[in-house]
Amino acid sequence: MNSTLNRIIDANMAGQRSIIHEVLKTSPMFDAEALEIKGRQIRFGDRWFSDFASCNYLGFDLETDIIETVEPALKKWGIHPSWCRLVASPSLYTQAEEALAALLNVEDTLILPTVTLIHIGVIPALVGNDGVMFLDKAAHMTLYEAAKIARDSGASLKTFAHTNHEALEAALREHKNNPRKLILVDGTYSMTGNYVDLPRLVALAKQYDAVVLIDDAHGFGVVGEKPTPDLPYGFKGNGVVQHFGMDYDNVLYVGGLSKAYSSLAAFVACSKRMKSFLKAYATPYDLSGPCPTASLQTVLAGLALNEHHGDGVRRNLHRLTRNALHGLRELGFHIDNNTGFPILSAWVGDTDHLIQAARILWENGILITLAPYPMVRKGDETLRITVTAANTDEDVKRLVRAFGKIREYLDSKGAPLCPGTAADRGILLP
């Protein structure tokens, strides 16, 4: 490799993310090459693992009825009709946008390939060169990256501690005369599975004439309207706004289809006027590539399957998640999850312990997602488990048994099982 490039690498290796590089080199749980899957079993080398790292929450990635619809769509449209959307779009887009709008109870939707592309296009378009953004420090990093792009064009960026609505209100009051105010939050938080306090935020947004942009990449497809004790997620999987029984006044809702719907696509729920505006002002609409044909088709087939069978799938997903959560908490692990959503992050709080815990899981045939610092704040290092409807009861039992061995290891080191206060853990700004 060119020596100049090597010097650039060396200069950057002194940064925060050098820890991630070290974990990548020392843990089998990073950058593993999957050779085969059978349901939610995944093969590495000659061993089979129970997969708790996938975010295919509804198991639609494995549904034969969805898979069989792909080949006819490919024959009709080709693998990748690669016009930018500003030039032309296969009618699959229109069909999917209309179906999503009906499910969400909104006037229209706009599909782009990823939530990240939506953020970097929509947020700068909305705040322009003099607006102000109010970012929840616990929100997804892609919101922060998009906010930095907008800030580079002249917009202002203010952060507030997660759930500190008093600090948010003070910042809104300070900028009350700015006509472009955008509150940036997750709908379902990607490390805890907890939901945003949307009623509180929307009340503040209305009071100070702001808009709440919600990144519900994880929640859409799982969280939905009219929750009951029998189905706490709610019905239809139509997102956190519907979960709280609210309308879209002062709200811009962004949903992902790469999680529950297992498709490379994402969308903005919007009015027809907002859609027209975003087509002209959100640069990914004309500068990025489109969604592959297979992804658009699997969105359509998944939405049809959701209409007929989705609530039964969500009931099973909730049952499996409840059993996993109960088993892990019985072992003494601290899991910040007050919703039962299928993201279960078991707190470890130390990178060295995290690496050893990952080795134990690997030895016991469990794949999860590691969250070392600086992927999370220092002291918040966790073992992130995602349950899907395609997991089995035996998978969950295997998971709990493996965590029992982690508990034995942590006990042998005298390691705590619960975090201290945020101040003690040296929380970083995003």
CSV table of C-alpha atoms in Angstrom, one decimal:
chain,number,residue,atom,x,y,z
A,1,MET,CA,0.0,0.0,0.0
A,2,ASN,CA,1.1,3.5,-0.7
A,3,SER,CA,3.1,5.0,2.2
A,4,THR,CA,1.0,8.1,2.3
A,5,LEU,CA,-2.1,6.0,2.8
A,6,ASN,CA,-0.4,4.1,5.6
A,7,ARG,CA,0.5,7.3,7.3
A,8,ILE,CA,-3.1,8.5,7.1
A,9,ILE,CA,-4.2,5.2,8.7
A,10,ASP,CA,-1.6,5.5,11.4
A,11,ALA,CA,-2.6,9.1,12.2
A,12,ASN,CA,-6.3,8.0,12.6
A,13,MET,CA,-5.6,4.9,14.6
A,14,ALA,CA,-4.9,7.1,17.6
A,15,GLY,CA,-8.6,8.1,17.7
A,16,GLN,CA,-11.5,6.8,19.8
A,17,ARG,CA,-12.5,4.1,17.3
A,18,SER,CA,-9.1,2.4,17.7
A,19,ILE,CA,-10.8,0.4,20.5
A,20,ILE,CA,-13.3,-0.9,18.0
A,21,HIS,CA,-10.3,-1.9,15.8
A,22,GLU,CA,-8.8,-3.8,18.7
A,23,VAL,CA,-12.1,-5.6,19.5
A,24,LEU,CA,-12.4,-6.5,15.8
A,25,LYS,CA,-9.0,-8.2,15.9
A,26,THR,CA,-9.6,-10.0,19.2
A,27,SER,CA,-13.2,-11.1,19.1
A,28,PRO,CA,-14.7,-13.9,16.9
A,29,MET,CA,-18.0,-12.0,17.2
A,30,PHE,CA,-16.8,-9.2,14.8
A,31,ASP,CA,-16.5,-9.6,11.0
A,32,ALA,CA,-17.4,-13.3,11.0
A,33,GLU,CA,-18.0,-14.9,7.6
A,34,ALA,CA,-21.3,-16.7,7.4
A,35,LEU,CA,-21.3,-19.7,5.1
A,36,GLU,CA,-25.0,-20.9,5.3
A,37,ILE,CA,-28.3,-20.3,7.1
A,38,LYS,CA,-31.2,-22.6,7.9
A,39,GLY,CA,-33.9,-20.6,9.4
A,40,ARG,CA,-32.4,-18.6,12.3
A,41,GLN,CA,-29.4,-21.0,12.5
A,42,ILE,CA,-26.2,-19.7,10.9
A,43,ARG,CA,-23.0,-21.6,10.0
A,44,PHE,CA,-19.5,-20.3,10.7
A,45,GLY,CA,-16.9,-22.9,9.6
A,46,ASP,CA,-18.3,-26.3,10.6
A,47,ARG,CA,-20.4,-25.0,13.5
A,48,TRP,CA,-24.0,-23.9,13.7
A,49,PHE,CA,-25.0,-20.9,15.8
A,50,SER,CA,-28.3,-19.5,17.0
A,51,ASP,CA,-28.6,-16.1,15.5
A,52,PHE,CA,-29.6,-13.2,17.8
A,53,ALA,CA,-27.9,-10.5,15.7
A,54,SER,CA,-30.3,-10.3,12.9
A,55,CYS,CA,-32.9,-7.4,12.9
A,56,ASN,CA,-35.3,-9.3,10.6
A,57,TYR,CA,-37.8,-9.0,13.4
A,58,LEU,CA,-40.8,-10.6,11.6
A,59,GLY,CA,-38.8,-13.3,9.9
A,60,PHE,CA,-39.9,-12.1,6.5
A,61,ASP,CA,-36.5,-12.7,5.1
A,62,LEU,CA,-37.3,-16.5,5.3
A,63,GLU,CA,-40.9,-16.5,4.1
A,64,THR,CA,-41.3,-18.6,1.0
A,65,ASP,CA,-44.5,-16.7,0.0
A,66,ILE,CA,-42.4,-13.5,-0.2
A,67,ILE,CA,-39.3,-15.1,-1.8
A,68,GLU,CA,-41.4,-16.6,-4.7
A,69,THR,CA,-42.6,-13.2,-5.8
A,70,VAL,CA,-39.1,-11.9,-6.6
A,71,GLU,CA,-38.4,-13.8,-9.8
A,72,PRO,CA,-41.4,-12.6,-11.7
A,73,ALA,CA,-40.5,-9.0,-10.7
A,74,LEU,CA,-36.9,-9.5,-11.8
A,75,LYS,CA,-38.1,-10.8,-15.2
A,76,LYS,CA,-40.3,-7.7,-15.6
A,77,TRP,CA,-38.0,-5.0,-14.3
A,78,GLY,CA,-34.5,-6.5,-14.4
A,79,ILE,CA,-32.2,-6.8,-11.3
A,80,HIS,CA,-31.7,-3.1,-10.9
A,81,PRO,CA,-33.5,-0.4,-12.9
A,82,SER,CA,-30.8,2.1,-12.2
A,83,TRP,CA,-32.4,5.4,-13.0
A,84,CYS,CA,-32.1,8.0,-10.3
A,85,ARG,CA,-35.6,8.6,-9.0
A,86,LEU,CA,-35.7,12.1,-10.4
A,87,VAL,CA,-35.5,10.7,-13.9
A,88,ALA,CA,-37.8,7.6,-13.6
A,89,SER,CA,-39.2,5.1,-11.2
A,90,PRO,CA,-40.6,1.6,-11.7
A,91,SER,CA,-44.3,1.4,-10.8
A,92,LEU,CA,-43.2,-0.8,-7.9
A,93,TYR,CA,-42.3,2.4,-6.1
A,94,THR,CA,-45.8,3.9,-6.6
A,95,GLN,CA,-47.5,0.7,-5.4
A,96,ALA,CA,-45.3,0.5,-2.3
A,97,GLU,CA,-45.7,4.2,-1.4
A,98,GLU,CA,-49.4,3.9,-1.7
A,99,ALA,CA,-49.6,0.7,0.4
A,100,LEU,CA,-47.4,2.3,3.1
A,101,ALA,CA,-49.5,5.5,3.1
A,102,ALA,CA,-52.7,3.4,3.7
A,103,LEU,CA,-51.0,1.4,6.5
A,104,LEU,CA,-49.7,4.6,8.2
A,105,ASN,CA,-52.9,6.6,7.7
A,106,VAL,CA,-51.0,9.4,5.9
A,107,GLU,CA,-51.5,11.2,2.7
A,108,ASP,CA,-48.4,10.0,1.0
A,109,THR,CA,-44.9,8.5,1.4
A,110,LEU,CA,-41.5,8.8,-0.3
A,111,ILE,CA,-39.2,5.8,-0.6
A,112,LEU,CA,-35.4,6.0,-0.7
A,113,PRO,CA,-32.9,3.2,-0.3
A,114,THR,CA,-32.0,3.7,3.4
A,115,VAL,CA,-32.8,5.7,6.5
A,116,THR,CA,-29.3,7.2,6.4
A,117,LEU,CA,-29.9,8.6,2.9
A,118,ILE,CA,-33.2,10.1,4.1
A,119,HIS,CA,-31.6,11.8,7.0
A,120,ILE,CA,-28.7,13.3,5.0
A,121,GLY,CA,-31.2,14.5,2.4
A,122,VAL,CA,-34.3,15.6,4.4
A,123,ILE,CA,-32.7,17.2,7.5
A,124,PRO,CA,-30.5,19.7,5.6
A,125,ALA,CA,-33.4,20.4,3.2
A,126,LEU,CA,-35.7,21.3,6.1
A,127,VAL,CA,-33.4,23.5,8.2
A,128,GLY,CA,-31.7,25.2,5.3
A,129,ASN,CA,-28.8,27.5,6.1
A,130,ASP,CA,-30.2,29.2,9.2
A,131,GLY,CA,-32.5,26.7,11.0
A,132,VAL,CA,-31.9,25.0,14.3
A,133,MET,CA,-31.8,21.3,15.2
A,134,PHE,CA,-32.4,19.9,18.7
A,135,LEU,CA,-30.8,16.4,18.9
A,136,ASP,CA,-31.6,13.8,21.5
A,137,LYS,CA,-28.1,12.6,22.7
A,138,ALA,CA,-29.4,9.0,22.7
A,139,ALA,CA,-30.7,9.2,19.1
A,140,HIS,CA,-29.1,7.2,16.3
A,141,MET,CA,-25.7,8.3,15.1
A,142,THR,CA,-27.0,8.8,11.5
A,143,LEU,CA,-29.2,11.6,12.8
A,144,TYR,CA,-26.1,13.3,14.2
A,145,GLU,CA,-24.1,12.8,11.0
A,146,ALA,CA,-27.0,14.3,9.0
A,147,ALA,CA,-27.2,17.2,11.5
A,148,LYS,CA,-23.5,17.9,11.1
A,149,ILE,CA,-24.0,18.2,7.3
A,150,ALA,CA,-26.8,20.7,7.9
A,151,ARG,CA,-24.6,22.6,10.5
A,152,ASP,CA,-21.8,22.9,7.9
A,153,SER,CA,-24.3,24.8,5.7
A,154,GLY,CA,-25.1,27.2,8.5
A,155,ALA,CA,-27.8,25.7,10.6
A,156,SER,CA,-27.4,25.4,14.4
A,157,LEU,CA,-27.2,22.2,16.3
A,158,LYS,CA,-28.2,21.9,20.0
A,159,THR,CA,-28.2,18.6,21.9
A,160,PHE,CA,-30.2,17.6,25.0
A,161,ALA,CA,-29.9,14.7,27.3
A,162,HIS,CA,-32.3,11.9,26.6
A,163,THR,CA,-35.7,12.5,28.3
A,164,ASN,CA,-34.5,15.9,29.6
A,165,HIS,CA,-37.5,17.7,28.2
A,166,GLU,CA,-36.9,20.7,30.5
A,167,ALA,CA,-33.6,21.3,28.7
A,168,LEU,CA,-35.2,20.8,25.4
A,169,GLU,CA,-37.9,23.3,26.2
A,170,ALA,CA,-35.3,25.9,27.4
A,171,ALA,CA,-33.5,25.5,24.0
A,172,LEU,CA,-36.8,25.8,22.1
A,173,ARG,CA,-37.7,28.9,24.0
A,174,GLU,CA,-34.3,30.4,23.3
A,175,HIS,CA,-34.9,29.9,19.5
A,176,LYS,CA,-38.6,30.5,19.5
A,177,ASN,CA,-38.4,33.1,16.7
A,178,ASN,CA,-36.5,30.8,14.3
A,179,PRO,CA,-39.1,29.6,11.7
A,180,ARG,CA,-37.2,26.3,11.1
A,181,LYS,CA,-36.9,24.2,14.2
A,182,LEU,CA,-36.4,20.4,14.0
A,183,ILE,CA,-36.4,18.0,17.0
A,184,LEU,CA,-34.5,14.9,16.1
A,185,VAL,CA,-35.3,11.7,18.0
A,186,ASP,CA,-35.6,7.9,17.6
A,187,GLY,CA,-39.1,6.3,17.7
A,188,THR,CA,-37.8,3.0,19.1
A,189,TYR,CA,-34.3,3.3,20.5
A,190,SER,CA,-31.8,1.0,18.9
A,191,MET,CA,-30.0,0.0,22.0
A,192,THR,CA,-32.9,-0.3,24.5
A,193,GLY,CA,-36.0,-0.9,22.5
A,194,ASN,CA,-37.7,1.8,24.5
A,195,TYR,CA,-40.1,4.2,22.8
A,196,VAL,CA,-39.9,7.9,22.5
A,197,ASP,CA,-42.2,10.0,24.8
A,198,LEU,CA,-44.0,11.2,21.7
A,199,PRO,CA,-46.9,12.9,23.4
A,200,ARG,CA,-44.6,15.1,25.5
A,201,LEU,CA,-42.4,16.0,22.5
A,202,VAL,CA,-45.3,16.8,20.2
A,203,ALA,CA,-46.8,19.0,22.8
A,204,LEU,CA,-43.6,21.0,23.0
A,205,ALA,CA,-43.3,21.1,19.2
A,206,LYS,CA,-46.8,22.6,18.9
A,207,GLN,CA,-46.1,25.1,21.7
A,208,TYR,CA,-42.9,26.3,20.1
A,209,ASP,CA,-43.9,25.8,16.4
A,210,ALA,CA,-41.3,23.1,15.8
A,211,VAL,CA,-41.4,19.7,14.0
A,212,VAL,CA,-40.4,16.4,15.5
A,213,LEU,CA,-38.5,14.2,13.0
A,214,ILE,CA,-38.8,10.6,14.2
A,215,ASP,CA,-36.4,7.9,13.1
A,216,ASP,CA,-38.4,4.7,13.6
A,217,ALA,CA,-36.1,2.4,11.7
A,218,HIS,CA,-36.5,-0.4,14.3
A,219,GLY,CA,-40.0,0.2,15.4
A,220,PHE,CA,-41.8,0.2,12.1
A,221,GLY,CA,-43.3,-3.3,11.4
A,222,VAL,CA,-43.3,-4.3,15.1
A,223,VAL,CA,-44.8,-1.4,17.0
A,224,GLY,CA,-48.3,-0.4,16.0
A,225,GLU,CA,-51.7,0.9,16.9
A,226,LYS,CA,-54.1,0.2,19.8
A,227,PRO,CA,-51.8,-1.9,22.1
A,228,THR,CA,-53.4,-4.3,24.5
A,229,PRO,CA,-52.2,-6.6,27.3
A,230,ASP,CA,-52.4,-9.5,24.9
A,231,LEU,CA,-50.3,-7.6,22.3
A,232,PRO,CA,-48.4,-4.8,23.9
A,233,TYR,CA,-46.6,-4.0,20.6
A,234,GLY,CA,-50.0,-3.0,19.2
A,235,PHE,CA,-51.6,-4.1,15.9
A,236,LYS,CA,-50.6,-3.7,12.2
A,237,GLY,CA,-47.0,-2.7,12.9
A,238,ASN,CA,-47.7,0.8,11.6
A,239,GLY,CA,-45.3,2.7,13.8
A,240,VAL,CA,-44.8,4.6,17.0
A,241,VAL,CA,-47.1,7.5,16.0
A,242,GLN,CA,-50.0,5.2,15.6
A,243,HIS,CA,-49.0,3.3,18.8
A,244,PHE,CA,-49.7,6.5,20.8
A,245,GLY,CA,-52.9,7.1,18.9
A,246,MET,CA,-51.6,10.4,17.5
A,247,ASP,CA,-51.8,12.2,14.2
A,248,TYR,CA,-49.0,13.6,12.2
A,249,ASP,CA,-49.4,17.3,13.1
A,250,ASN,CA,-45.9,18.7,13.8
A,251,VAL,CA,-44.4,15.3,13.0
A,252,LEU,CA,-42.3,13.9,10.2
A,253,TYR,CA,-42.1,10.2,10.4
A,254,VAL,CA,-39.3,8.2,8.9
A,255,GLY,CA,-39.5,4.4,8.8
A,256,GLY,CA,-37.1,1.7,7.8
A,257,LEU,CA,-37.9,-1.4,5.8
A,258,SER,CA,-34.5,-3.1,6.2
A,259,LYS,CA,-35.5,-4.4,9.6
A,260,ALA,CA,-38.9,-5.9,10.0
A,261,TYR,CA,-39.5,-6.1,6.2
A,262,SER,CA,-36.0,-7.4,5.3
A,263,SER,CA,-35.8,-5.1,2.3
A,264,LEU,CA,-33.3,-2.4,1.3
A,265,ALA,CA,-35.7,0.6,1.4
A,266,ALA,CA,-36.9,3.3,3.8
A,267,PHE,CA,-39.6,6.0,3.6
A,268,VAL,CA,-40.8,9.4,4.8
A,269,ALA,CA,-44.5,9.6,5.7
A,270,CYS,CA,-45.6,13.0,4.4
A,271,SER,CA,-48.1,15.2,2.7
A,272,LYS,CA,-48.2,15.4,-1.1
A,273,ARG,CA,-46.8,19.0,-0.8
A,274,MET,CA,-43.9,17.8,1.4
A,275,LYS,CA,-43.2,15.0,-1.1
A,276,SER,CA,-43.0,17.4,-3.9
A,277,PHE,CA,-40.7,19.6,-1.9
A,278,LEU,CA,-38.4,16.7,-1.0
A,279,LYS,CA,-38.1,15.6,-4.6
A,280,ALA,CA,-36.6,18.9,-5.4
A,281,TYR,CA,-34.6,19.7,-2.2
A,282,ALA,CA,-33.5,16.3,-0.8
A,283,THR,CA,-30.4,15.5,-2.8
A,284,PRO,CA,-30.5,11.6,-2.5
A,285,TYR,CA,-33.7,11.7,-4.7
A,286,ASP,CA,-31.6,12.7,-7.7
A,287,LEU,CA,-28.0,11.8,-6.7
A,288,SER,CA,-28.3,8.3,-5.1
A,289,GLY,CA,-29.0,5.0,-6.8
A,290,PRO,CA,-32.4,3.4,-6.4
A,291,CYS,CA,-33.7,0.4,-4.5
A,292,PRO,CA,-33.1,-2.9,-6.2
A,293,THR,CA,-36.1,-4.6,-7.8
A,294,ALA,CA,-36.1,-7.4,-5.3
A,295,SER,CA,-36.3,-5.0,-2.4
A,296,LEU,CA,-39.2,-3.2,-3.8
A,297,GLN,CA,-41.0,-6.4,-4.6
A,298,THR,CA,-40.4,-7.9,-1.1
A,299,VAL,CA,-41.8,-4.7,0.4
A,300,LEU,CA,-45.0,-5.2,-1.5
A,301,ALA,CA,-45.2,-8.9,-0.7
A,302,GLY,CA,-44.3,-8.2,2.9
A,303,LEU,CA,-47.0,-5.6,3.3
A,304,ALA,CA,-49.6,-8.1,1.9
A,305,LEU,CA,-48.4,-10.8,4.3
A,306,ASN,CA,-48.5,-8.3,7.2
A,307,GLU,CA,-52.1,-7.5,6.4
A,308,HIS,CA,-53.2,-11.1,6.7
A,309,HIS,CA,-50.8,-12.6,9.2
A,310,GLY,CA,-48.7,-9.9,10.8
A,311,ASP,CA,-50.4,-9.7,14.2
A,312,GLY,CA,-50.0,-13.4,14.7
A,313,VAL,CA,-46.3,-13.1,13.9
A,314,ARG,CA,-46.0,-10.2,16.4
A,315,ARG,CA,-47.7,-12.2,19.1
A,316,ASN,CA,-45.1,-15.0,18.7
A,317,LEU,CA,-42.3,-12.4,18.6
A,318,HIS,CA,-43.5,-10.9,21.9
A,319,ARG,CA,-43.7,-14.3,23.5
A,320,LEU,CA,-40.2,-15.2,22.5
A,321,THR,CA,-38.9,-11.8,23.6
A,322,ARG,CA,-40.7,-12.1,27.0
A,323,ASN,CA,-39.1,-15.5,27.7
A,324,ALA,CA,-35.6,-14.3,26.8
A,325,LEU,CA,-36.0,-11.1,28.8
A,326,HIS,CA,-37.3,-13.1,31.8
A,327,GLY,CA,-34.4,-15.6,31.6
A,328,LEU,CA,-31.7,-13.0,31.4
A,329,ARG,CA,-33.1,-10.9,34.2
A,330,GLU,CA,-33.4,-14.0,36.4
A,331,LEU,CA,-29.7,-14.4,35.9
A,332,GLY,CA,-29.2,-10.9,37.3
A,333,PHE,CA,-28.4,-9.0,34.1
A,334,HIS,CA,-29.4,-5.4,33.8
A,335,ILE,CA,-31.4,-4.8,30.7
A,336,ASP,CA,-32.9,-1.3,30.1
A,337,ASN,CA,-36.1,-2.3,28.3
A,338,ASN,CA,-39.5,-1.2,29.5
A,339,THR,CA,-41.5,-2.1,26.4
A,340,GLY,CA,-40.7,-5.7,25.7
A,341,PHE,CA,-39.5,-4.7,22.3
A,342,PRO,CA,-37.1,-7.4,20.9
A,343,ILE,CA,-33.9,-5.5,21.5
A,344,LEU,CA,-32.3,-6.7,24.7
A,345,SER,CA,-29.0,-5.1,25.6
A,346,ALA,CA,-27.4,-6.8,28.6
A,347,TRP,CA,-25.1,-4.3,30.4
A,348,VAL,CA,-21.5,-5.3,30.9
A,349,GLY,CA,-19.9,-1.9,31.3
A,350,ASP,CA,-16.3,-2.8,30.4
A,351,THR,CA,-14.6,-3.6,27.1
A,352,ASP,CA,-12.4,-6.4,28.4
A,353,HIS,CA,-15.3,-8.2,30.0
A,354,LEU,CA,-17.3,-7.6,26.8
A,355,ILE,CA,-14.6,-9.4,24.8
A,356,GLN,CA,-14.5,-12.3,27.1
A,357,ALA,CA,-18.3,-12.6,27.2
A,358,ALA,CA,-18.3,-12.6,23.4
A,359,ARG,CA,-15.9,-15.5,23.5
A,360,ILE,CA,-18.1,-17.4,25.9
A,361,LEU,CA,-21.1,-16.8,23.6
A,362,TRP,CA,-19.2,-17.9,20.6
A,363,GLU,CA,-18.0,-21.1,22.3
A,364,ASN,CA,-21.7,-21.8,23.2
A,365,GLY,CA,-23.0,-21.2,19.7
A,366,ILE,CA,-24.6,-17.9,20.1
A,367,LEU,CA,-24.3,-14.9,17.8
A,368,ILE,CA,-25.2,-11.4,19.1
A,369,THR,CA,-24.1,-7.9,18.4
A,370,LEU,CA,-21.2,-6.4,20.5
A,371,ALA,CA,-21.5,-2.7,21.5
A,372,PRO,CA,-18.1,-1.6,22.8
A,373,TYR,CA,-17.1,2.0,23.4
A,374,PRO,CA,-17.2,4.3,21.4
A,375,MET,CA,-20.1,2.6,19.6
A,376,VAL,CA,-21.8,3.4,22.9
A,377,ARG,CA,-20.8,5.7,25.8
A,378,LYS,CA,-18.0,4.6,28.0
A,379,GLY,CA,-19.4,2.5,30.8
A,380,ASP,CA,-22.4,1.4,28.7
A,381,GLU,CA,-20.7,-1.5,26.9
A,382,THR,CA,-23.4,-4.1,26.2
A,383,LEU,CA,-24.2,-7.4,24.6
A,384,ARG,CA,-27.0,-6.5,22.2
A,385,ILE,CA,-29.5,-9.3,21.5
A,386,THR,CA,-32.2,-9.0,18.9
A,387,VAL,CA,-35.0,-11.6,18.9
A,388,THR,CA,-36.9,-12.4,15.7
A,389,ALA,CA,-40.1,-14.3,15.1
A,390,ALA,CA,-38.0,-16.9,13.2
A,391,ASN,CA,-36.1,-17.8,16.4
A,392,THR,CA,-37.3,-20.8,18.3
A,393,ASP,CA,-38.0,-21.7,22.0
A,394,GLU,CA,-34.8,-23.8,21.9
A,395,ASP,CA,-32.8,-20.8,20.6
A,396,VAL,CA,-34.0,-18.8,23.6
A,397,LYS,CA,-33.1,-21.6,26.0
A,398,ARG,CA,-29.7,-21.9,24.4
A,399,LEU,CA,-29.2,-18.1,24.8
A,400,VAL,CA,-30.1,-18.1,28.5
A,401,ARG,CA,-27.8,-21.1,29.2
A,402,ALA,CA,-24.9,-19.3,27.5
A,403,PHE,CA,-25.6,-16.1,29.5
A,404,GLY,CA,-25.5,-18.3,32.6
A,405,LYS,CA,-21.8,-19.0,31.8
A,406,ILE,CA,-21.2,-15.3,31.3
A,407,ARG,CA,-22.6,-14.7,34.8
A,408,GLU,CA,-20.2,-17.3,36.2
A,409,TYR,CA,-17.3,-15.5,34.6
A,410,LEU,CA,-18.4,-12.0,35.8
A,411,ASP,CA,-18.8,-13.3,39.3
A,412,SER,CA,-15.3,-14.8,39.2
A,413,LYS,CA,-14.0,-11.3,38.4
A,414,GLY,CA,-16.1,-9.6,41.0
A,415,ALA,CA,-17.7,-7.5,38.2
A,416,PRO,CA,-20.9,-5.6,38.8
A,417,LEU,CA,-24.1,-6.5,36.9
A,418,CYS,CA,-25.7,-3.0,37.1
A,419,PRO,CA,-24.4,0.4,35.9
A,420,GLY,CA,-23.7,3.3,38.1
A,421,THR,CA,-25.0,6.8,37.5
A,422,ALA,CA,-24.6,8.5,34.2
A,423,ALA,CA,-22.1,11.0,35.8
A,424,ASP,CA,-20.0,8.1,37.0
A,425,ARG,CA,-19.8,6.6,33.5
A,426,GLY,CA,-18.5,9.7,31.8
A,427,ILE,CA,-21.2,9.9,29.1
A,428,LEU,CA,-20.0,11.5,25.9
A,429,LEU,CA,-21.8,13.8,23.6
A,430,PRO,CA,-22.8,12.2,20.3
